[in-house]
Coordinates of C-alpha atoms and ligand atoms in Angstrom, one line a residue:
X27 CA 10.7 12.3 17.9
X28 CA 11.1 15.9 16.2
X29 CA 8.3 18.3 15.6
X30 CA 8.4 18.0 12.1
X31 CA 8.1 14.2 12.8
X32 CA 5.2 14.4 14.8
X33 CA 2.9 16.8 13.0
X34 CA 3.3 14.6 9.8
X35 CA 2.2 11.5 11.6
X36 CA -1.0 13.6 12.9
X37 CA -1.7 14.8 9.6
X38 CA -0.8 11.2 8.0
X39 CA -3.5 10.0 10.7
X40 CA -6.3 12.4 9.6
X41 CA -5.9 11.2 6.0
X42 CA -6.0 7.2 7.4
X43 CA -9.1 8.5 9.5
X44 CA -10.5 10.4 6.0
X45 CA -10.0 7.5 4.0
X46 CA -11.8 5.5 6.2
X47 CA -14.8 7.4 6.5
X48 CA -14.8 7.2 2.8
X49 CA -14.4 3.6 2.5
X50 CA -17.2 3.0 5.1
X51 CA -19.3 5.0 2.9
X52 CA -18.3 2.7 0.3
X53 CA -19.2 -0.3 1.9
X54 CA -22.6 0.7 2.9
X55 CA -23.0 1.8 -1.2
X56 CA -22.2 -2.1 -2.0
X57 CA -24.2 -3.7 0.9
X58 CA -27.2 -1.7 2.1
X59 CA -27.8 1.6 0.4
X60 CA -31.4 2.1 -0.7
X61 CA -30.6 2.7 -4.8
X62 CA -31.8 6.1 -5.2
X63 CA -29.1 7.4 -2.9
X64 CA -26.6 7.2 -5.1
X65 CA -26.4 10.7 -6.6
X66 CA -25.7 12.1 -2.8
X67 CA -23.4 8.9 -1.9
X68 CA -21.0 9.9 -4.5
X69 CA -21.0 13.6 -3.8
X70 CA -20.4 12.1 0.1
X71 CA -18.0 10.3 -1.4
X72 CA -15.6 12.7 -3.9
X73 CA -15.9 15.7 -0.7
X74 CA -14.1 13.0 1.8
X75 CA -11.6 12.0 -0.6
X76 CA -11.3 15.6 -1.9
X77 CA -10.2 16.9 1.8
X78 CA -7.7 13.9 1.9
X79 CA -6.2 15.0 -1.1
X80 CA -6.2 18.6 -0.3
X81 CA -4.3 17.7 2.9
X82 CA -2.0 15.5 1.3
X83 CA -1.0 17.6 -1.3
X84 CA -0.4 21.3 1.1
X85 CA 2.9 22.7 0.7
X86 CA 3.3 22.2 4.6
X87 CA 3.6 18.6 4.1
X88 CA 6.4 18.8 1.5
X89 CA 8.2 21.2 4.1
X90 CA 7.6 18.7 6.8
X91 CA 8.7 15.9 5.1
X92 CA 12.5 17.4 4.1
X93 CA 12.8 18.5 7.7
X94 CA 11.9 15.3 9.3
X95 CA 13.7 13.2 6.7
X96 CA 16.9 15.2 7.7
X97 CA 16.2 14.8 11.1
X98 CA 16.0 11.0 10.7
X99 CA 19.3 11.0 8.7
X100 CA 16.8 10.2 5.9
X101 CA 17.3 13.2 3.3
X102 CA 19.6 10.1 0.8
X103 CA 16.8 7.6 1.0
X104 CA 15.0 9.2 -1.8
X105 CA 17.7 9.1 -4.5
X106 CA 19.1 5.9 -3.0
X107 CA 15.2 4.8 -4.2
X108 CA 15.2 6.4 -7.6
X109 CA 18.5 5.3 -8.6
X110 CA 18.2 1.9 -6.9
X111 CA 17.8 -1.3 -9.4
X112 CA 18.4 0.6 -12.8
X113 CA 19.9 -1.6 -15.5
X114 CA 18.9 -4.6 -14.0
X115 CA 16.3 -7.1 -15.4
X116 CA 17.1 -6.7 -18.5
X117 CA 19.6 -9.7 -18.4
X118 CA 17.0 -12.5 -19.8
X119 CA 17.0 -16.1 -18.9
X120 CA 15.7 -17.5 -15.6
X121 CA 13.9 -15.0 -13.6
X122 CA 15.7 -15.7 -10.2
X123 CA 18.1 -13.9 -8.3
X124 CA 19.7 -12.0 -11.3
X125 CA 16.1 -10.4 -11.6
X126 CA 15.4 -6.5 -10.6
X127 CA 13.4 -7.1 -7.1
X128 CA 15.9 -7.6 -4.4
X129 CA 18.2 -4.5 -6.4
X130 CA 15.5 -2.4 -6.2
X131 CA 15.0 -2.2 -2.5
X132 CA 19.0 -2.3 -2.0
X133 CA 19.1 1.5 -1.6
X134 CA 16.6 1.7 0.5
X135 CA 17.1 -0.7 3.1
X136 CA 15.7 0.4 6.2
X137 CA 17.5 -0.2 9.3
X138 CA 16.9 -3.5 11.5
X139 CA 13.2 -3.8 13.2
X140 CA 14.9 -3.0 17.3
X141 CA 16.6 -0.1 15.8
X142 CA 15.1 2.9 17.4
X143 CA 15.3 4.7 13.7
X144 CA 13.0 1.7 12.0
X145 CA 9.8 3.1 12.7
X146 CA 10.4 6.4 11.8
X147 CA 12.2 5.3 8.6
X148 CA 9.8 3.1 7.4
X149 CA 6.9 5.5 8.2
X150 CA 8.8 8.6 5.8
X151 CA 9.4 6.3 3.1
X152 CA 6.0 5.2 3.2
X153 CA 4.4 8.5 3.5
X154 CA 7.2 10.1 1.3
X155 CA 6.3 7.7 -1.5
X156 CA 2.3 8.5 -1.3
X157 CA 2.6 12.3 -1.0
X158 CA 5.7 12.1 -4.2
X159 CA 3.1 9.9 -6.4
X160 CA 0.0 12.9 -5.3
X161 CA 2.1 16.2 -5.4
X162 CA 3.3 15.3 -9.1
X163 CA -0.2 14.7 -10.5
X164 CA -1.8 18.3 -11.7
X165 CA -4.6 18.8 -10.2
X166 CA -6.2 19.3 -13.8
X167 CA -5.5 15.7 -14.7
X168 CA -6.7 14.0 -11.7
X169 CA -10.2 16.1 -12.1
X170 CA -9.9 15.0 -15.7
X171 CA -9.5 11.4 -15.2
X172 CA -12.1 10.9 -12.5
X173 CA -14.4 12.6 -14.7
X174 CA -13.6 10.7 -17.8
X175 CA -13.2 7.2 -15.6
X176 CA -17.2 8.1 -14.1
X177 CA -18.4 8.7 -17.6
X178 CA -16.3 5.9 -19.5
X179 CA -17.7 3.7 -16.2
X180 CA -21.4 4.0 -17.5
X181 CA -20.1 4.0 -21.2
X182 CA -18.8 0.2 -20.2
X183 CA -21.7 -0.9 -18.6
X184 CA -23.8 0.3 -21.8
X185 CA -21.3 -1.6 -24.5
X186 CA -21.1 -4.6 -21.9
X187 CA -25.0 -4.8 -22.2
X188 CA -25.4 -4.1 -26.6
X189 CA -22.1 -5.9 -27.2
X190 CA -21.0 -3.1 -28.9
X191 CA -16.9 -2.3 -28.1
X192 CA -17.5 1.3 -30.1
X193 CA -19.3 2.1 -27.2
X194 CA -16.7 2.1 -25.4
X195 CA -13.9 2.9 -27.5
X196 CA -13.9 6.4 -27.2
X197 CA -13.9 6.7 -23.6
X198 CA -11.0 4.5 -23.2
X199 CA -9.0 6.2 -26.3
X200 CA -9.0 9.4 -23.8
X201 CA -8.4 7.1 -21.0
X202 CA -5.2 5.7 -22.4
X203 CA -3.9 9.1 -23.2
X204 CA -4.8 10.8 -19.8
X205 CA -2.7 7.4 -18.6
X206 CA 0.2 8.6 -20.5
X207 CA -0.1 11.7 -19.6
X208 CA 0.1 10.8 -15.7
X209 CA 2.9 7.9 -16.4
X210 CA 5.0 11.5 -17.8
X211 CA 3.7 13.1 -14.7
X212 CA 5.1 10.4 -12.6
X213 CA 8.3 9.9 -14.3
X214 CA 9.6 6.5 -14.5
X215 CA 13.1 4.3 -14.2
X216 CA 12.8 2.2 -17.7
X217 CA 9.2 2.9 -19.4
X218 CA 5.6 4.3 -18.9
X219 CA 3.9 1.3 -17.6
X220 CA 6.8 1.1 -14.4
X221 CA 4.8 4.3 -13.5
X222 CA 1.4 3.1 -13.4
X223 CA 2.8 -0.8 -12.4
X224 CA 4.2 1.3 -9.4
X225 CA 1.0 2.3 -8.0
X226 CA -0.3 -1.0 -7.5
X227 CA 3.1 -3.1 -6.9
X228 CA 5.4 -0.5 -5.2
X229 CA 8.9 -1.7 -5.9
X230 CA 8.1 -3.9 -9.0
X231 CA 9.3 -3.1 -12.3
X232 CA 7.6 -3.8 -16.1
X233 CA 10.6 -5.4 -17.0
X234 CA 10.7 -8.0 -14.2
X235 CA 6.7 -8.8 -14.6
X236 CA 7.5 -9.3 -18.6
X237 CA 10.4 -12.0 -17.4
X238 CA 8.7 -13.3 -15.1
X239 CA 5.5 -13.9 -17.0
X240 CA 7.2 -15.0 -20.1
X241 CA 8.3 -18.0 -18.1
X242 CA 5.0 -18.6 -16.9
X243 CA 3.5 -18.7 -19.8
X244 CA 5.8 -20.9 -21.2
X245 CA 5.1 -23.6 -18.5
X246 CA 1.2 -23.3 -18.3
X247 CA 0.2 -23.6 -21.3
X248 CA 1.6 -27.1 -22.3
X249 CA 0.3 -27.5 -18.2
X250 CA -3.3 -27.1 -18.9
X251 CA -2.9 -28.7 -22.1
X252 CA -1.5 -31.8 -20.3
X253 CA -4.5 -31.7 -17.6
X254 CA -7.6 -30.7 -19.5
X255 CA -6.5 -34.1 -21.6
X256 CA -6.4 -36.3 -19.0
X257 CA -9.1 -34.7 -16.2
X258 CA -12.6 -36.4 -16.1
X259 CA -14.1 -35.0 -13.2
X260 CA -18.0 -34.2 -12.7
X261 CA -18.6 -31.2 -11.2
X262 CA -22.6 -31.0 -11.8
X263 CA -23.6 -31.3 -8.6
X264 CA -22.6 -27.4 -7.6
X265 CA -25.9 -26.6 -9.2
X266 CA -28.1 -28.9 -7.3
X267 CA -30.1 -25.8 -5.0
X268 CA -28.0 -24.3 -2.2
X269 CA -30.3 -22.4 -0.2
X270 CA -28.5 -18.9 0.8
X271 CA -28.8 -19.0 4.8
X272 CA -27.2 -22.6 4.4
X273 CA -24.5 -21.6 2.7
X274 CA -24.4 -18.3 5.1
X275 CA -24.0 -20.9 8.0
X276 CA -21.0 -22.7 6.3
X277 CA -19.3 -19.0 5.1
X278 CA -19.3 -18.0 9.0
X279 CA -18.0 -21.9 10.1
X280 CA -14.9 -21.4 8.0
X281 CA -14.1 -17.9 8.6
X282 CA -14.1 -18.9 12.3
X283 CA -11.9 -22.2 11.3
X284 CA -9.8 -19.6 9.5
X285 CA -9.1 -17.8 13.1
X286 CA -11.2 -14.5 11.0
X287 CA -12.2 -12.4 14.5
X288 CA -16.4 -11.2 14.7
X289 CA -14.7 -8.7 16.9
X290 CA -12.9 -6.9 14.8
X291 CA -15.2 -7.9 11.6
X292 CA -18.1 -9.2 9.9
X293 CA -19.6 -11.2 6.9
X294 CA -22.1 -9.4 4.1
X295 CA -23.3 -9.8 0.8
X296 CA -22.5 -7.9 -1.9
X297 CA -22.6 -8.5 -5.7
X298 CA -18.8 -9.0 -5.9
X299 CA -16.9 -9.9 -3.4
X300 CA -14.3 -7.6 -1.3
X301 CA -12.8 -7.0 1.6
X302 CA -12.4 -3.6 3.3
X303 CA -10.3 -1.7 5.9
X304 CA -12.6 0.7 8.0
X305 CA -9.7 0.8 11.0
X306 CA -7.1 -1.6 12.3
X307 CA -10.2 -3.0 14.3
X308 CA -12.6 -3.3 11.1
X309 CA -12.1 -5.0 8.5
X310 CA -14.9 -6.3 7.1
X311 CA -15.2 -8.9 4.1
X312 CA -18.5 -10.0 2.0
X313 CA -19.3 -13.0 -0.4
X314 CA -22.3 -13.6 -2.8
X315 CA -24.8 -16.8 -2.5
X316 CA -25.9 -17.8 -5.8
X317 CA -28.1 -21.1 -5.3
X318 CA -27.2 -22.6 -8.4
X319 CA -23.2 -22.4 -7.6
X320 CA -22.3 -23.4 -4.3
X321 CA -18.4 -23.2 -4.7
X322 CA -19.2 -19.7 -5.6
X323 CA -19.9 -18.3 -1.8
X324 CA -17.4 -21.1 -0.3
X325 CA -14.1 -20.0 -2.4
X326 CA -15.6 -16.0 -2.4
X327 CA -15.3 -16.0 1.3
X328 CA -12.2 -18.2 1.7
X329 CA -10.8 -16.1 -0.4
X330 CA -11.8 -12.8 0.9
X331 CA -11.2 -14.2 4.2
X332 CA -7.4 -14.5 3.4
X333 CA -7.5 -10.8 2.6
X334 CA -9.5 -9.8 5.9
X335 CA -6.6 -12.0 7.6
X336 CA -3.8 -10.0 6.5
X337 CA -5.3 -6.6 7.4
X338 CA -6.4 -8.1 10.7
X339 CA -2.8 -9.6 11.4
X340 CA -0.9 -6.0 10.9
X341 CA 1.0 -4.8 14.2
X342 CA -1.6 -2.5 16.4
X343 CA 1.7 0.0 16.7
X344 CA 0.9 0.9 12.9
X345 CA -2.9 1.1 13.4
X346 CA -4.2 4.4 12.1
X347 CA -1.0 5.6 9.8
X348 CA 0.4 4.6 6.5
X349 CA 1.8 1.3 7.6
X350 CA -1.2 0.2 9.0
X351 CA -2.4 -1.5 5.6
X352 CA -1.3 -4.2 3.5
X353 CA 2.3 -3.4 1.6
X354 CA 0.7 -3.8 -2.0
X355 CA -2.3 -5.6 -4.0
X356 CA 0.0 -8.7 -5.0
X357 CA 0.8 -9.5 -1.5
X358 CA -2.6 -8.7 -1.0
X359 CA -3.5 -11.5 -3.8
X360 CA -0.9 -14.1 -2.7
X361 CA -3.0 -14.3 1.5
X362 CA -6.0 -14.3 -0.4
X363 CA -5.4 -16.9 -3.3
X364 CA -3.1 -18.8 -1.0
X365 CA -6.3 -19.7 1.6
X366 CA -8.6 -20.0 -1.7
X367 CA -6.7 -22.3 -3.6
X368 CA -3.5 -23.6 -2.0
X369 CA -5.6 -24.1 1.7
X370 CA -8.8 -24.1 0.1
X371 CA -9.2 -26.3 -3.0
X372 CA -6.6 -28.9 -1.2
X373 CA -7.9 -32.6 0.0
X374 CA -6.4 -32.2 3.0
X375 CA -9.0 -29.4 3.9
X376 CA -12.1 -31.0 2.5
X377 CA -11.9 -34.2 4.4
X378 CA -12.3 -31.9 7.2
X379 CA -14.8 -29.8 6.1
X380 CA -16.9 -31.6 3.8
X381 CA -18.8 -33.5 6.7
X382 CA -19.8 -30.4 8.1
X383 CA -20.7 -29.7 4.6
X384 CA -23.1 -32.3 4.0
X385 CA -24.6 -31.9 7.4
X386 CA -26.1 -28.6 5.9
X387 CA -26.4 -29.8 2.6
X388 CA -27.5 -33.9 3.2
X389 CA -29.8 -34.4 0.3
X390 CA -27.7 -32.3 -2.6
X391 CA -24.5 -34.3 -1.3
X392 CA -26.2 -37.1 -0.9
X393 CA -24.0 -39.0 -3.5
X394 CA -20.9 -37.0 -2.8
X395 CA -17.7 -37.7 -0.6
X396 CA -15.2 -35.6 0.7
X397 CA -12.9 -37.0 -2.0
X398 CA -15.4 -36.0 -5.1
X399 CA -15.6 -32.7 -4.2
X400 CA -11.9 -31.9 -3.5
X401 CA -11.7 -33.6 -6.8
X402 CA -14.4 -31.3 -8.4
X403 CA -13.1 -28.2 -6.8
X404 CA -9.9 -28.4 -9.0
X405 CA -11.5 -28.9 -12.6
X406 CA -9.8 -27.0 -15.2
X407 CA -11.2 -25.7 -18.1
X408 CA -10.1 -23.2 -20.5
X409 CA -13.0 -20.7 -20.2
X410 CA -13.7 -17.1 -21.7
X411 CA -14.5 -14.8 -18.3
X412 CA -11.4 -14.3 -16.4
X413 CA -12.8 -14.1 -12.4
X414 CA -14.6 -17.9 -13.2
X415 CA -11.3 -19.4 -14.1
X416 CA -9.5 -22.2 -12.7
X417 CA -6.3 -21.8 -10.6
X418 CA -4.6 -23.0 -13.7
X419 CA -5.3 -21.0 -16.2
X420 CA -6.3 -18.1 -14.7
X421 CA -2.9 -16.4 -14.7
X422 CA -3.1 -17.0 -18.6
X423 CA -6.5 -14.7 -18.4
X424 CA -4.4 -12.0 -16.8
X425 CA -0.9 -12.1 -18.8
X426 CA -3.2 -11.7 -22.1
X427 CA -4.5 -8.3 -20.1
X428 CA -0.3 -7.9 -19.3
X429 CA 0.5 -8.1 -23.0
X430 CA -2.3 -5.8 -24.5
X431 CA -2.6 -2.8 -22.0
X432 CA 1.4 -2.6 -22.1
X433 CA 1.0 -2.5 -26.3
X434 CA -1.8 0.0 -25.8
X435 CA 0.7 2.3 -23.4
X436 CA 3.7 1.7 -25.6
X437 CA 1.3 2.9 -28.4
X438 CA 1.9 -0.3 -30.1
X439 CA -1.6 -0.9 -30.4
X440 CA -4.5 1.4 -31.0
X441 CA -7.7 1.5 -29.0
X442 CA -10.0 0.3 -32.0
X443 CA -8.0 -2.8 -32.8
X444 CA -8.2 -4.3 -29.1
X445 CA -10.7 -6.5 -29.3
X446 CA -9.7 -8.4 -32.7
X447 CA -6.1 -8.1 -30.3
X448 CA -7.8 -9.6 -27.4
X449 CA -9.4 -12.7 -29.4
X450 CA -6.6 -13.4 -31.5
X451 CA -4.5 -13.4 -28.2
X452 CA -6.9 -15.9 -26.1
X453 CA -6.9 -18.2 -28.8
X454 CA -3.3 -18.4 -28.8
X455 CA -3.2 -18.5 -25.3
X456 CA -6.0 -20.8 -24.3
X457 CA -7.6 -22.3 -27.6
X458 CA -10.7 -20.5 -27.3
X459 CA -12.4 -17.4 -29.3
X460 CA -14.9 -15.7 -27.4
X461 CA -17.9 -15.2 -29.2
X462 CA -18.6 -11.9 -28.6
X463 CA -17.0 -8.9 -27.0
X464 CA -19.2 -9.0 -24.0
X465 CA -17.3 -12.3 -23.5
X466 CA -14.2 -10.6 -24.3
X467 CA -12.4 -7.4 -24.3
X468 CA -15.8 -6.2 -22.7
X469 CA -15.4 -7.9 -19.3
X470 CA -13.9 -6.5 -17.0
X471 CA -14.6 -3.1 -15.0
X472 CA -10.4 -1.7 -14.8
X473 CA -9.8 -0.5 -17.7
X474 CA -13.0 1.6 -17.4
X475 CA -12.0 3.0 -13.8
X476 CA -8.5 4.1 -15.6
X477 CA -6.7 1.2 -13.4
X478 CA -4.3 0.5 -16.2
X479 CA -1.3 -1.5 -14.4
X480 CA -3.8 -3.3 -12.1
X481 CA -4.2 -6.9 -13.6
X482 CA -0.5 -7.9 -13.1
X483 CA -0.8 -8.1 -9.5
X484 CA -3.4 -11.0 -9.9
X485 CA -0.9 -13.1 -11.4
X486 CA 1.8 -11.8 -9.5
X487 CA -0.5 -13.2 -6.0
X488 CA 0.1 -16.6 -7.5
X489 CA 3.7 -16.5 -7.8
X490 CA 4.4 -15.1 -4.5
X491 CA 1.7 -17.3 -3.0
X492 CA 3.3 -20.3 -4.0
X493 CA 6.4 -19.1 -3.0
X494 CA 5.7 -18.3 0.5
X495 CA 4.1 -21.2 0.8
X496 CA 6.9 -23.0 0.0
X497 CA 8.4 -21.3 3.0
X498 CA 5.8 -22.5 5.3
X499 CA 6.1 -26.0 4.7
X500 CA 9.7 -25.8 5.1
X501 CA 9.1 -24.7 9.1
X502 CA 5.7 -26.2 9.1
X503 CA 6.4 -29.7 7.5
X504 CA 3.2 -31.7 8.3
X505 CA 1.2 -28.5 7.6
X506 CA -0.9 -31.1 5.0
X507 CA -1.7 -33.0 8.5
X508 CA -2.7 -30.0 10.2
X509 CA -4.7 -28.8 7.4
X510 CA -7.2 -32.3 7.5
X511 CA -7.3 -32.2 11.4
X512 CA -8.4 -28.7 11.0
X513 CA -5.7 -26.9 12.8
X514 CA -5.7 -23.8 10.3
X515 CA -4.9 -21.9 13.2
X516 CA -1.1 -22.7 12.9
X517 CA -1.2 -21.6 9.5
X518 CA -2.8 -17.9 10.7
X519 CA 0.2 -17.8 13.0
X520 CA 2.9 -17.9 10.7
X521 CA 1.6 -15.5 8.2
X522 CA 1.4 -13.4 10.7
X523 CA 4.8 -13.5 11.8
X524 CA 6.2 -13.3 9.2
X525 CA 4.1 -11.3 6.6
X526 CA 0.8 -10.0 8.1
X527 CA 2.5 -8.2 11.4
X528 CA 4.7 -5.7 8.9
X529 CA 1.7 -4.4 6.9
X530 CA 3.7 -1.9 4.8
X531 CA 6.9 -1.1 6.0
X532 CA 8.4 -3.8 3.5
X533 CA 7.9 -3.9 -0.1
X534 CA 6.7 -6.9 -1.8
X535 CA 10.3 -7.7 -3.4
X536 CA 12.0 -6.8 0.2
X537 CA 9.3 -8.9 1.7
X538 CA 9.6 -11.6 -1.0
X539 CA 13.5 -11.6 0.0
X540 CA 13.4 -11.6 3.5
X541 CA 11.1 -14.5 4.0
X542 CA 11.7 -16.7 1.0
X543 CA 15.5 -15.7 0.6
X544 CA 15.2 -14.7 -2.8
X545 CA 13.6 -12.6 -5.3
X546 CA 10.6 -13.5 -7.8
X547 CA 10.9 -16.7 -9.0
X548 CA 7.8 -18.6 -10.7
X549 CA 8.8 -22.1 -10.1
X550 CA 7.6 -22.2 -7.2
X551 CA 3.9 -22.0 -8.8
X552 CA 4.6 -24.3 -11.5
X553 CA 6.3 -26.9 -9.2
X554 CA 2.6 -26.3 -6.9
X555 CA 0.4 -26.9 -9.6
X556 CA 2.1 -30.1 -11.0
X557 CA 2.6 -31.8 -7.6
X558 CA -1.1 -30.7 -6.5
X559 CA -2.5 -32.2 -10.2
X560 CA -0.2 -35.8 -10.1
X561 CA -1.8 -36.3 -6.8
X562 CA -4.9 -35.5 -7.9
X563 CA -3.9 -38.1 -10.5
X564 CA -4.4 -36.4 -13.4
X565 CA -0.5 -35.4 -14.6
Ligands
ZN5 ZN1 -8.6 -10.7 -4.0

């Protein structure tokens, strides 16, 4: 290794070790801080993440990087990356192999994993991407966004509580602009939203998610159509009293099933879920209890415990540098959706574990079987708040989110017309009106944090999900089997060999390609969801 080489890794390892800090700071802001130390915890907060900017950002590490990418024999990779995938997507039809993924990492292929060059090319193009995306932001803008985000933040929470969008509007009128301004800042291959798409889904292009999602819609909504008409399922009992450290003893049973390691983690409340990487040996998940909702702790922690499985599964060699996390927020989605609702809302699983279930639970259950509840676990039912949806039509919740910020970037739609937008759109795509904008465009925290270009990768954890899935019963064909005997373990395994271990050295459409053999393709969520539902008896 050259000089250059190795003093970027040590700096790239005291920003890992900074953003750490900061997000162990954050955790104990969401589980355990006394209230009134809020004021200092984000001062705490904004210094650690201000010195890991700063060090980022010096003109040393730009020096470093053109030295030790020409050391590596890298200095081509970045305009193999830029030019890489441009005119392609754009050809219509099925979204399959003709779509932009596999084209886009094409340029950049790294070499194989026992070349003694993989490492340290998959470490600069990492690193190189991160400090390119932080070097081309003025400093002015990012002070001005953070400060308009933490105003508009406590703007949102206001309009949330009166029901009252003009709240609001103004703050996220300035937010949109400043959003342009950083997508020019950025530069982009196509249009704005690649830019800000980028940060979330490296790799992933607009034009691909509009493809891609156009599809989808066209399938699910004559899907939940055909299922709401048909379902009769009686999912009442959820409500019947849960005491907390009950449910707490069942949250820890099937984090354990899941192979989730107490050395290397732990289980807390919080008011939303999340999981959160304090090291390559701490990553720590939470889930809520609510007593009147007992599927909402069980599918909170299955579901956070898929994430805490992927950072856990990354190779130790990448502990404590770039690569050491997961590659981006849809693969992030597909490990944790995948255990939620693929693992987790399957019969299979629940005549395992409802016994032990019931054991905690006898008198609410008393009536129940392992069958009713794997049944109840799937209703569907076009609702109005996107994180209480069903697996069906949840990805509807997030394409009408697709559709309207990428009109608001475009500037095809203005700031003051999105909520009329927003419920003309939901009623087109799931035959509801929300009654109120609190219930609507009012909902969710993003857009108020400036995380425009987020929600796609919700959907997009679906798609590649399903897909991997598909994979995994190929080389795993009785995984149904092992599922209801309760070996979950196997499961663990092969995510880890084949996704988990890389953390991100591959991009999600290299990834996709490598495993599956192919790029994006959204049949294999559709073809899921209408097996799963005609054995459920209800297609
Ligand atoms: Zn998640």
């Amino acid at each position: 290794m050259s000089k250059a080489f190795e003093k970027l890794q040590q700096i790239d390892k005291e920003i890992i070790l900074l953003e750490h800090t900061s997000a162990l700071l954050q955790w104990d802001q969401e589980t355990g801080m006394p209230a009134l130390a809020i004021e200092e915890r984000s001062d705490q907060i904004a210094l650690v993440q201000g010195i890991a900017h700063d060090r980022m950002t010096s003109p040393e590490v730009g020096e470093l990087l053109g030295q030790a990418r020409s050391e590596v024999g890298l200095e081509s990779l970045e305009a193999e990356t830029s030019y890489a995938g441009s005119g392609s997507g754009t050809n219509g039809g099925e979204a399959g192999d003709e779509a932009g993924g596999a084209e886009v990492s094409k340029g950049a292929a790294l070499p194989p994993e026992n070349d003694p060059r993989f490492f340290s090319s998959a470490f600069l193009r990492v690193f190189g991407r991160n400090y390119e995306r932080e070097v081309k932001i003025p400093r002015r803008l990012v002070t001005e966004l953070a400060q308009t985000t933490s105003r508009a933040q406590a703007a949102w929470i206001d309009a949330r509580r009166a029901d009252d969008f003009s709240l609001f509007q103004p703050h996220l009128e300035k937010i949109v602009a400043l959003t342009l301004e950083k997508a020019e800042a950025l530069g982009y291959p196509e249009q704005p939203y690649d830019a800000l798409l980028d940060e979330f889904e490296p790799g992933m292009r607009t034009s691909q998610v509009e493809e891609v999602f156009a599809d989808l819609k066209t399938e699910l909504t004559p899907l939940v159509k055909r299922i709401t008409e048909s379902q009769r399922v009686d999912d009442s009992f959820r409500g019947r009293g849960y005491p907390a450290a009950g449910q707490r003893e069942f949250s820890l049973n099937l984090l354990r099933e899941m192979g989730y390691d107490f050395d290397r983690g732990r289980l807390d409340e919080s008011a939303h879920p999340f999981t959160t990487s304090l090291g390559g040996n701490d990553v720590r998940v939470t889930t809520r209890f609510h007593e009147d909702d007992l599927f909402s702790a069980i599918f909170g922690t299955i579901h956070e415990g898929g994430h805490g499985l992927y950072e856990l599964g990354i190779a130790p060699s990448y502990h404590g540098s770039s690569l050491g996390e997961g590659t981006s927020l849809g693969i992030h989605e597909s490990q944790s959706r995948t255990w939620e609702n693929l693992i987790g809302r399957s019969l299979p699983f629940w005549q395992h574990h409802f016994p032990g279930l019931k054991r905690i639970f006898p008198k609410q259950l008393e009536d129940i079987d392992a069958e009713d509840f794997g049944r109840a676990v799937n209703r569907v039912q076009p609702s109005l708040i996107r994180i209480e949806a069903d697996e069906v039509t949840y990805s509807l919740h997030v394409i009408l989110r697709f559709e309207l910020e990428l009109a608001l970037v475009n500037r095809n739609l203005e700031v003051k017309d999105l909520p009329e937008a927003w419920n003309d759109l939901m009623e087109q795509l799931l035959g509801i009106r929300p009654p109120s904008d609190a219930d609507g465009v009012l909902q969710d925290v993003h857009w108020s944090m400036g995380a425009i270009g987020y929600f796609p990768t919700y959907a997009l954890g679906n798609l590649f999900g399903a897909q991997f899935f598909n994979r995994l019963q190929q080389d795993i064909p009785d995984v149904d089997k092992r599922i209801g005997g309760g070996d979950l373990l196997s499961i663990r395994k092969w995510q880890q060999e084949h996704l988990h271990r890389h953390g991100a050295v591959y991009t999600a459409p290299e990834l996709l390609r490598r495993v599956t053999g192919e790029s994006l393709n959204p049949r294999y969520f559709i073809d899921y969801l209408e097996q799963k539902f005609s054995r459920l008896n209800v297609l």
